[in-house]
Tab-separated table of C-alpha atoms in Angstrom:
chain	number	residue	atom	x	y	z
A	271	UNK	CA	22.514	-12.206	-25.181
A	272	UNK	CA	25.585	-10.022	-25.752
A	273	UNK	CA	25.382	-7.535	-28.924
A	274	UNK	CA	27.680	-8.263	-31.864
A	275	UNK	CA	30.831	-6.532	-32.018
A	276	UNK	CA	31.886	-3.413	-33.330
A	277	UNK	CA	32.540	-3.781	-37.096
A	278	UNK	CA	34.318	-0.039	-36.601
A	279	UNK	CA	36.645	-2.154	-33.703
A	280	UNK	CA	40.079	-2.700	-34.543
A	281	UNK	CA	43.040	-2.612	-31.816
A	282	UNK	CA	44.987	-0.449	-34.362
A	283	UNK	CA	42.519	1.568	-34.668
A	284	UNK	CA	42.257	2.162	-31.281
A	285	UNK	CA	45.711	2.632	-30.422
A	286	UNK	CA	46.031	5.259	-33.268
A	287	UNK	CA	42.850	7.550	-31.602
A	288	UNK	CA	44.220	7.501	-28.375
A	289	UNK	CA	47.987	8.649	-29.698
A	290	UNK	CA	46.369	11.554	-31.244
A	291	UNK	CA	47.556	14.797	-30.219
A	292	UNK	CA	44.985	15.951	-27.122
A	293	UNK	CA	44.248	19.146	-29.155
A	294	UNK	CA	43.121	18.172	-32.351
A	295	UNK	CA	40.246	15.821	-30.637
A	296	UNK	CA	39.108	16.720	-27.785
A	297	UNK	CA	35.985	19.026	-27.391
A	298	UNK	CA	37.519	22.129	-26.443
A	299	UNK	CA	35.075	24.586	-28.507
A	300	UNK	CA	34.307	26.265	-24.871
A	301	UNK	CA	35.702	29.564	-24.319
A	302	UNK	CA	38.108	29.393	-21.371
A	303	UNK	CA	36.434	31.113	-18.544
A	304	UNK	CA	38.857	33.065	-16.211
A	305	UNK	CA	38.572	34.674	-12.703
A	306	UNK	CA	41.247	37.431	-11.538
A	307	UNK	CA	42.663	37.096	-8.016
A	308	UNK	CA	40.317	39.726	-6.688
A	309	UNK	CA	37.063	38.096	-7.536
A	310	UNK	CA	34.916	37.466	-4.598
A	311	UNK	CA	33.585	33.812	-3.484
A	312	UNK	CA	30.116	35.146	-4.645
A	313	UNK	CA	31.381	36.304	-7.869
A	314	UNK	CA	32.919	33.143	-8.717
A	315	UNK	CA	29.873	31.453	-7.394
A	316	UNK	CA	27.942	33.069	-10.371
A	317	UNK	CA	30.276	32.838	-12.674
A	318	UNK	CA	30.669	28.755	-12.356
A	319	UNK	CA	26.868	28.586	-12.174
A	320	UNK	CA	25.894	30.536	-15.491
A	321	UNK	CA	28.975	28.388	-17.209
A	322	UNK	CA	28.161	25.485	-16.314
A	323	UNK	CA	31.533	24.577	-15.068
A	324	UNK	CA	33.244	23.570	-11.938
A	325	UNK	CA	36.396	25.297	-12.203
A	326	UNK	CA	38.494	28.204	-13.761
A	327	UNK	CA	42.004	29.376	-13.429
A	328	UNK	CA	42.875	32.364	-11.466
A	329	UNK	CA	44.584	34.734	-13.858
A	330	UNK	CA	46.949	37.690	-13.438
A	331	UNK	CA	48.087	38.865	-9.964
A	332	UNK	CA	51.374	38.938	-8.042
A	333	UNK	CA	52.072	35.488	-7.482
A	334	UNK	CA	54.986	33.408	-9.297
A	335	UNK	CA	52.921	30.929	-12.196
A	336	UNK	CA	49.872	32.530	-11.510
A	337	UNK	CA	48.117	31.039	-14.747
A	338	UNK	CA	48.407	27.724	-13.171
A	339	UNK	CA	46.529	28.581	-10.183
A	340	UNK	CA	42.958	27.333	-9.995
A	341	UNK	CA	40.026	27.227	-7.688
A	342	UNK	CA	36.882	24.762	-8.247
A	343	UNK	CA	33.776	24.135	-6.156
A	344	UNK	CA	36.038	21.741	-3.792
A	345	UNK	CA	38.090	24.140	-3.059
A	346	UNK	CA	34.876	26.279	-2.136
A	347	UNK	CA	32.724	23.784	0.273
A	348	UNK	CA	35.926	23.120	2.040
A	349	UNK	CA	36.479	26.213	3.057
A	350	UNK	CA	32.922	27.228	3.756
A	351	UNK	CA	33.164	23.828	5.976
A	352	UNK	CA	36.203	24.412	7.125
A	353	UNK	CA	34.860	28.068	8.364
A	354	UNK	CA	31.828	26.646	10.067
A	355	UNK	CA	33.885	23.800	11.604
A	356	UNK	CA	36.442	26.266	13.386
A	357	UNK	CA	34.310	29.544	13.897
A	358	UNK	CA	31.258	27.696	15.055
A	359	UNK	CA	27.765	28.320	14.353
A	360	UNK	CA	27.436	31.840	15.856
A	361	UNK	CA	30.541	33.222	14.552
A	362	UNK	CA	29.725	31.699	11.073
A	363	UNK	CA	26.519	33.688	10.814
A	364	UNK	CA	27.869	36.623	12.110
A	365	UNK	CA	31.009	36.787	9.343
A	366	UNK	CA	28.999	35.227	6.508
A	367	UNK	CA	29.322	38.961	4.510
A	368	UNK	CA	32.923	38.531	4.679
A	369	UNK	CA	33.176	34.937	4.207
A	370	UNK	CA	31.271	35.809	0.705
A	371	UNK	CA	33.357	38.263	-0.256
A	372	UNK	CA	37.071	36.417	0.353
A	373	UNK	CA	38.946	37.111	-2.665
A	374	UNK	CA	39.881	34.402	-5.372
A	375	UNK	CA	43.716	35.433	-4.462
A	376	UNK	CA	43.037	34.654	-0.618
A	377	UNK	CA	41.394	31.629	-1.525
A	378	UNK	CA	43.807	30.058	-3.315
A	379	UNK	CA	46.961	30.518	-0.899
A	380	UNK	CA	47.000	32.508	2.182
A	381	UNK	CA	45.328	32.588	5.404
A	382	UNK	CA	42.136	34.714	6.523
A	383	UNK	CA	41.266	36.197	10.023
A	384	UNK	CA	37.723	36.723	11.480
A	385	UNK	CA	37.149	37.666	14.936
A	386	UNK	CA	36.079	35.266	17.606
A	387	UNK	CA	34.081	35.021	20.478
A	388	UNK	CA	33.846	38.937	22.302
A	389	UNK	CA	34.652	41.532	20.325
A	390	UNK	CA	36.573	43.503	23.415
A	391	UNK	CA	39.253	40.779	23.973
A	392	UNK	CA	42.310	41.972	22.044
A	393	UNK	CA	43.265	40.683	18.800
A	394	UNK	CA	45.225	37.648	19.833
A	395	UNK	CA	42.522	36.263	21.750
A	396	UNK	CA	39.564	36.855	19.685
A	397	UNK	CA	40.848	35.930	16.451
A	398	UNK	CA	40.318	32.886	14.281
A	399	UNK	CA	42.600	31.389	11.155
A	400	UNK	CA	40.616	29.655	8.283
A	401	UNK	CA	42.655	27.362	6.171
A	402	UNK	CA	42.504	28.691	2.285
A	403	UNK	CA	45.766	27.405	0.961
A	404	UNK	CA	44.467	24.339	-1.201
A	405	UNK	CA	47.549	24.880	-3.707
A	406	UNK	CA	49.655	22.002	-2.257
A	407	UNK	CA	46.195	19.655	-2.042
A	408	UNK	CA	44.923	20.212	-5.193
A	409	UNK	CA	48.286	21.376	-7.677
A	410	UNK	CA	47.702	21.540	-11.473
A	411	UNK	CA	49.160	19.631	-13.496
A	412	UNK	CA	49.783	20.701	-17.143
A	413	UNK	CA	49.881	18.839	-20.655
A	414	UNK	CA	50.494	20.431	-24.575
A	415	UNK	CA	48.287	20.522	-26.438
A	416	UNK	CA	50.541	18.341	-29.092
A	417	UNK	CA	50.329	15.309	-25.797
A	418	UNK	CA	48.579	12.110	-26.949
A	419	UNK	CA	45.293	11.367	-25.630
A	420	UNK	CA	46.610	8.200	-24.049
A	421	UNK	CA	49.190	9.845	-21.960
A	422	UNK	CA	46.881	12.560	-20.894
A	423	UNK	CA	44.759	10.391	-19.831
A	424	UNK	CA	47.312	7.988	-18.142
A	425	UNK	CA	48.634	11.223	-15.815
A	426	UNK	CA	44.784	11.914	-15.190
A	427	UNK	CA	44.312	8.302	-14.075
A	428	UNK	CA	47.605	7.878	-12.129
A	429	UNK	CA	47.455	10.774	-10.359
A	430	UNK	CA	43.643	10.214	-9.664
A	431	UNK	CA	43.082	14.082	-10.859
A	432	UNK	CA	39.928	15.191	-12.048
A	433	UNK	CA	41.430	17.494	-14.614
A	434	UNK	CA	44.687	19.111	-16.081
A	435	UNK	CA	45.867	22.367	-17.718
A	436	UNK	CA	46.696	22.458	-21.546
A	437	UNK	CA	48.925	24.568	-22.199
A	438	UNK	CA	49.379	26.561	-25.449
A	439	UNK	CA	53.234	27.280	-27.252
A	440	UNK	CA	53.498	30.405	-24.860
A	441	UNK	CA	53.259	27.690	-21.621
A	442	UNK	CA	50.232	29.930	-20.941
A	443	UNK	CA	46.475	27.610	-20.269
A	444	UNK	CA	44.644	27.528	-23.272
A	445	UNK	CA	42.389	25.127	-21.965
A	446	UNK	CA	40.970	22.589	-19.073
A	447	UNK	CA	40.970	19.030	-19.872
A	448	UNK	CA	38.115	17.810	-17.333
A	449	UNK	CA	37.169	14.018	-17.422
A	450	UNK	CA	33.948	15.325	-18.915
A	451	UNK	CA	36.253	16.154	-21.793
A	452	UNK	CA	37.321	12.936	-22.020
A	453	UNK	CA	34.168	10.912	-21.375
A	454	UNK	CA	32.579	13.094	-24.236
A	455	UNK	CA	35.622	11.895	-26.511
A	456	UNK	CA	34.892	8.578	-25.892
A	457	UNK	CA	31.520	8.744	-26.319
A	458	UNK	CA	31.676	10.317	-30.200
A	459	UNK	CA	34.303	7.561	-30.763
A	460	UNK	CA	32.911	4.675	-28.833
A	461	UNK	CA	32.829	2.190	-31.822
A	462	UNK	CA	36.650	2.703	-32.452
A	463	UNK	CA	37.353	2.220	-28.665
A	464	UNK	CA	35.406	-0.640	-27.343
A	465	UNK	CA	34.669	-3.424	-29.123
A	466	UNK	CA	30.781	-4.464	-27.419
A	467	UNK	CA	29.500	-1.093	-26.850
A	468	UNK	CA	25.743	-1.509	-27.013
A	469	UNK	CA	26.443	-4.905	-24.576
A	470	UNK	CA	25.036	-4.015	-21.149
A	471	UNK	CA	27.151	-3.451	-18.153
A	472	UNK	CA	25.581	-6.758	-16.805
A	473	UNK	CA	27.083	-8.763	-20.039
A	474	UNK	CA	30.057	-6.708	-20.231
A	475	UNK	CA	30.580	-7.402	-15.986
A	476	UNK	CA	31.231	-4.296	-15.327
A	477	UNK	CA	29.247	-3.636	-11.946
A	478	UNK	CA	29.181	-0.687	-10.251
A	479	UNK	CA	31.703	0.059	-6.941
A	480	UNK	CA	29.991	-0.556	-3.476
A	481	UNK	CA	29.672	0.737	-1.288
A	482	UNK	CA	28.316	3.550	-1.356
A	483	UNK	CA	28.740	6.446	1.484
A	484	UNK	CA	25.027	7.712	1.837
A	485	UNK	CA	23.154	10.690	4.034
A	486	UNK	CA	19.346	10.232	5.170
A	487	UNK	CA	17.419	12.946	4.131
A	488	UNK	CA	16.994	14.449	7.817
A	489	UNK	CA	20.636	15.226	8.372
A	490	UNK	CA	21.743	18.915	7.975
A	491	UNK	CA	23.273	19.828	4.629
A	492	UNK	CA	26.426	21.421	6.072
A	493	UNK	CA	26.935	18.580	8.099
A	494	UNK	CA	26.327	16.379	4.989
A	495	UNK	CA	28.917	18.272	3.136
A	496	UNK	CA	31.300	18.165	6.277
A	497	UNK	CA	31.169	14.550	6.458
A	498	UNK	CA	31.888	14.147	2.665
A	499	UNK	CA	34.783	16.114	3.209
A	500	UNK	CA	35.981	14.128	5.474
A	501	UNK	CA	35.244	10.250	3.497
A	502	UNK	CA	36.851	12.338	0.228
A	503	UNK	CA	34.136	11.903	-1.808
A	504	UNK	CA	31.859	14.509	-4.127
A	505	UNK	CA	28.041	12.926	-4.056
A	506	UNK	CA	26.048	11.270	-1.978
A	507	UNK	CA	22.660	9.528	-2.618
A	508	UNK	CA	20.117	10.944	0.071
A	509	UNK	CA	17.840	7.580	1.635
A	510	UNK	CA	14.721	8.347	3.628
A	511	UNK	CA	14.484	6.689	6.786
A	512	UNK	CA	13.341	3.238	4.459
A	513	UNK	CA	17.162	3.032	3.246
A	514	UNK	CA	15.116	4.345	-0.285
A	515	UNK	CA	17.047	6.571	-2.058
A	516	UNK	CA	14.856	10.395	-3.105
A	517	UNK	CA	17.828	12.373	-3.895
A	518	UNK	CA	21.328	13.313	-4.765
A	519	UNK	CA	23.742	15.834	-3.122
A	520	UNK	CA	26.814	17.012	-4.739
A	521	UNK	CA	29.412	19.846	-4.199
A	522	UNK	CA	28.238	20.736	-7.535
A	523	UNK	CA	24.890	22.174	-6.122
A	524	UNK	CA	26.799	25.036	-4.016
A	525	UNK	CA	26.944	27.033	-7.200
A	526	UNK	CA	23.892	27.819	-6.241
A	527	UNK	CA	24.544	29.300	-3.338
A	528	UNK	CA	24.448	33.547	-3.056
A	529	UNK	CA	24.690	35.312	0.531
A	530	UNK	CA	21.093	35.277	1.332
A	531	UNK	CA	20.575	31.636	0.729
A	532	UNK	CA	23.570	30.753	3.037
A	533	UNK	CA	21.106	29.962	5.822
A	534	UNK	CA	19.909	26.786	3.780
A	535	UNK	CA	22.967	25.086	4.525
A	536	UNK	CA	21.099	24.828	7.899
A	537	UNK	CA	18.401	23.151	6.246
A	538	UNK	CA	17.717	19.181	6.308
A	539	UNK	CA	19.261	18.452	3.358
A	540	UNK	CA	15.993	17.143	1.527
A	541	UNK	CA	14.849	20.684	1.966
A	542	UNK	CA	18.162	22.481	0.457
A	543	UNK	CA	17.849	20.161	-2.512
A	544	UNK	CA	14.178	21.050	-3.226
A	545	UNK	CA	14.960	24.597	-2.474
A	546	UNK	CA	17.309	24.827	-5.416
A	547	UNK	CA	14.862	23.056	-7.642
A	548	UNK	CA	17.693	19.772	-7.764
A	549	UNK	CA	16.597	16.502	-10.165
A	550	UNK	CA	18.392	12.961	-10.125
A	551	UNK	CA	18.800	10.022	-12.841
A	552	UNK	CA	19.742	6.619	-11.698
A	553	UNK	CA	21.202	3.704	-13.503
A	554	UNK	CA	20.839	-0.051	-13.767
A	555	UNK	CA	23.207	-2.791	-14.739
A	556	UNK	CA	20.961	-3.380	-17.710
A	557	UNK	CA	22.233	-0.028	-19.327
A	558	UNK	CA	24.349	-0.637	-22.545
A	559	UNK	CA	27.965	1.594	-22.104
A	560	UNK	CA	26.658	3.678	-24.845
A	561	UNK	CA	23.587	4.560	-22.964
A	562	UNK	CA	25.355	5.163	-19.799
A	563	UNK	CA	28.012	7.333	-21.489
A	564	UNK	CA	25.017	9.227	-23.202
A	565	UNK	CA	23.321	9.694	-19.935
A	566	UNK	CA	26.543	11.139	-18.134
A	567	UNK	CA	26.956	13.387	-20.870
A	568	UNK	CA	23.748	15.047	-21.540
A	569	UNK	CA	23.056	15.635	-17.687
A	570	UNK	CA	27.021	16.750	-17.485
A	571	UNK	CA	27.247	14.201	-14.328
A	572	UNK	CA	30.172	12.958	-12.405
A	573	UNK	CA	28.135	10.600	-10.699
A	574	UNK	CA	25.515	7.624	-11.538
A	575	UNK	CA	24.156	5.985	-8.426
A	576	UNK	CA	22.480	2.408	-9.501
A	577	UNK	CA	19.574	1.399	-7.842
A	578	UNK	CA	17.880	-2.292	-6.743
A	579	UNK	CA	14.691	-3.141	-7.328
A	580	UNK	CA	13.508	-1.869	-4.362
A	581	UNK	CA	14.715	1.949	-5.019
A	582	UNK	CA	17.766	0.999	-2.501
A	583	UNK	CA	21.587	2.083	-3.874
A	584	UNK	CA	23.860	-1.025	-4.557
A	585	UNK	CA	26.641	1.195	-6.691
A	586	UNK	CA	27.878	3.973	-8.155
A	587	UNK	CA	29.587	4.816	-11.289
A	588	UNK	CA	32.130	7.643	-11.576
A	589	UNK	CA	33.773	9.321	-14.786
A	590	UNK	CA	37.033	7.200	-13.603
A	591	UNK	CA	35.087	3.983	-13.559
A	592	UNK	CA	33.987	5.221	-17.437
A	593	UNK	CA	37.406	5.923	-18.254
A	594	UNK	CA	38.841	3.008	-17.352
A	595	UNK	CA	36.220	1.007	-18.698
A	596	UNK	CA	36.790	2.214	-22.365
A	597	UNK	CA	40.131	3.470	-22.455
């Protein structure tokens, strides 16, 4: 039996939250954290990993707009991807020093140049190009902070973005709007937005997508994370050879990652995952959407993979699917 509506639940209500200026009610109490364009891969690394974050904007440097430049963890496994994909695994070991230390303003736009193959061929012949211009992939897009929640999160949804820049009176980022942001927003105002939120997603029909793209637990973990850059997507639940799911690998765990631990992406990946000490929650279509909200917010997820009742993955839900759900 469904629960009874929310007595908090008006439409007018509702549509006056959401045209609320972005500033005044989203949870932006978080310093912005910053990287300059010199910062080395590792640093960045560490600094995303003791912040808890998955991206920062590049600040200062030569480049024209430089404050809207950012780099995230995407940005990060495709390159280390793309360097292991083009060097091969020999060269990749040998230039994993250098492949650390690529700075933030390299990363970003430009092109880098590691040497191939015998080191006495000249130049031309031994040298390889890695890909590091994401800027045209992944471009930021920019709000005010005076922009209504709605339409903020109308240009994340349209332009299937994971985040945007606010942008303070000077045009300069005060902020990031993630859809963590926004799922925490809905969360603290849940009552005003839907009108059944402590209905489960069962009596609500709201399953979750399938299906899901999976890795068994044998495969290697770059050639996991090659092969979810490839299908586009950010997790994967990890099956043992019994189609059971016993884990969960996400870009998100290559914070984690320092120079001397680089040799683990050569691991199985159920091995890299219990190296870094990773943990998983699943979900189940008897969840209420406040439960599931509160679950995706206390573990900071971007990811919920739902599970049968014989451990095997029949869905997932996303921060879009949330968003779109209750706003």
């Amino acid at each position: 039996m469904g629960q009874e509506h929310s007595t908090f639940f008006s439409e007018q209500a509702r549509c006056e939250l959401l045209a609320s200026p972005v500033g005044d009610v989203l949870l932006l109490n978080r310093p912005l954290v910053t990287v300059g364009p010199q910062d080395s891969l590792v640093d960045v690394l560490r600094m995303l990993r003791l912040n808890n974050i998955s991206c920062m904007p590049i600040t200062g440097g030569q480049r024209e707009n430089a404050e809207a430049r950012l780099i995230d963890v995407v940005d990060i496994v495709t390159f280390i991807t793309n360097s292991y994909a083009q060097l091969g695994v020999s060269s990749f070991n040998e230039n994993i020093k250098s492949i650390m230390k690529v700075a933030c303003d390299q990363l970003a736009g430009g092109r880098l140049e590691y040497e191939r193959g015998n080191p006495q061929k000249n130049k031309d012949e031994s040298s390889q190009d890695i890909e590091t211009d994401f800027s045209t992939k992944n471009p930021t897009h920019c709000v005010s902070c005076t922009t209504p929640v709605a339409s903020a999160i109308h240009k994340m949804t349209e332009l299937k973005i994971a985040r945007l820049a606010l942008l303070d009176s000077g045009d300069k980022i005060s902020h990031l709007i993630t859809q963590s942001n926004v799922i925490e927003f809905v969360l603290l105002n849940l009552d005003a937005l839907h009108p059944e939120p402590d209905s489960t997603l069962r009596e609500l029909r709201l399953p979750p997508t399938s299906p899901v793209v999976a890795c068994y637990d044998s495969s290697l973990t770059m050639q996991v994370l090659q092969d979810m850059r490839n299908k586009k997507v950010t997790a994967v639940p990890v099956l043992n050879d019994q189609g059971v799911m016993t884990g969960v690998m996400t870009v998100r765990h290559l914070k984690n990652l320092v120079p001397e631990t680089i040799p683990n992406l050569f691991l199985p990946v159920s091995k890299f995952l219990s190296a870094i000490g990773a943990t998983y929650v699943t979900g189940s279509q008897d969840m209420t959407l406040r439960n599931l909200l509160r679950v995706m917010v206390v573990n900071t997820y971007h990811h919920l993979f739902f599970l049968d009742e014989a451990g095997r993955v029949e869905g997932v839900v996303t921060l879009s699917d949330l968003i779109r759900w209750c706003v």
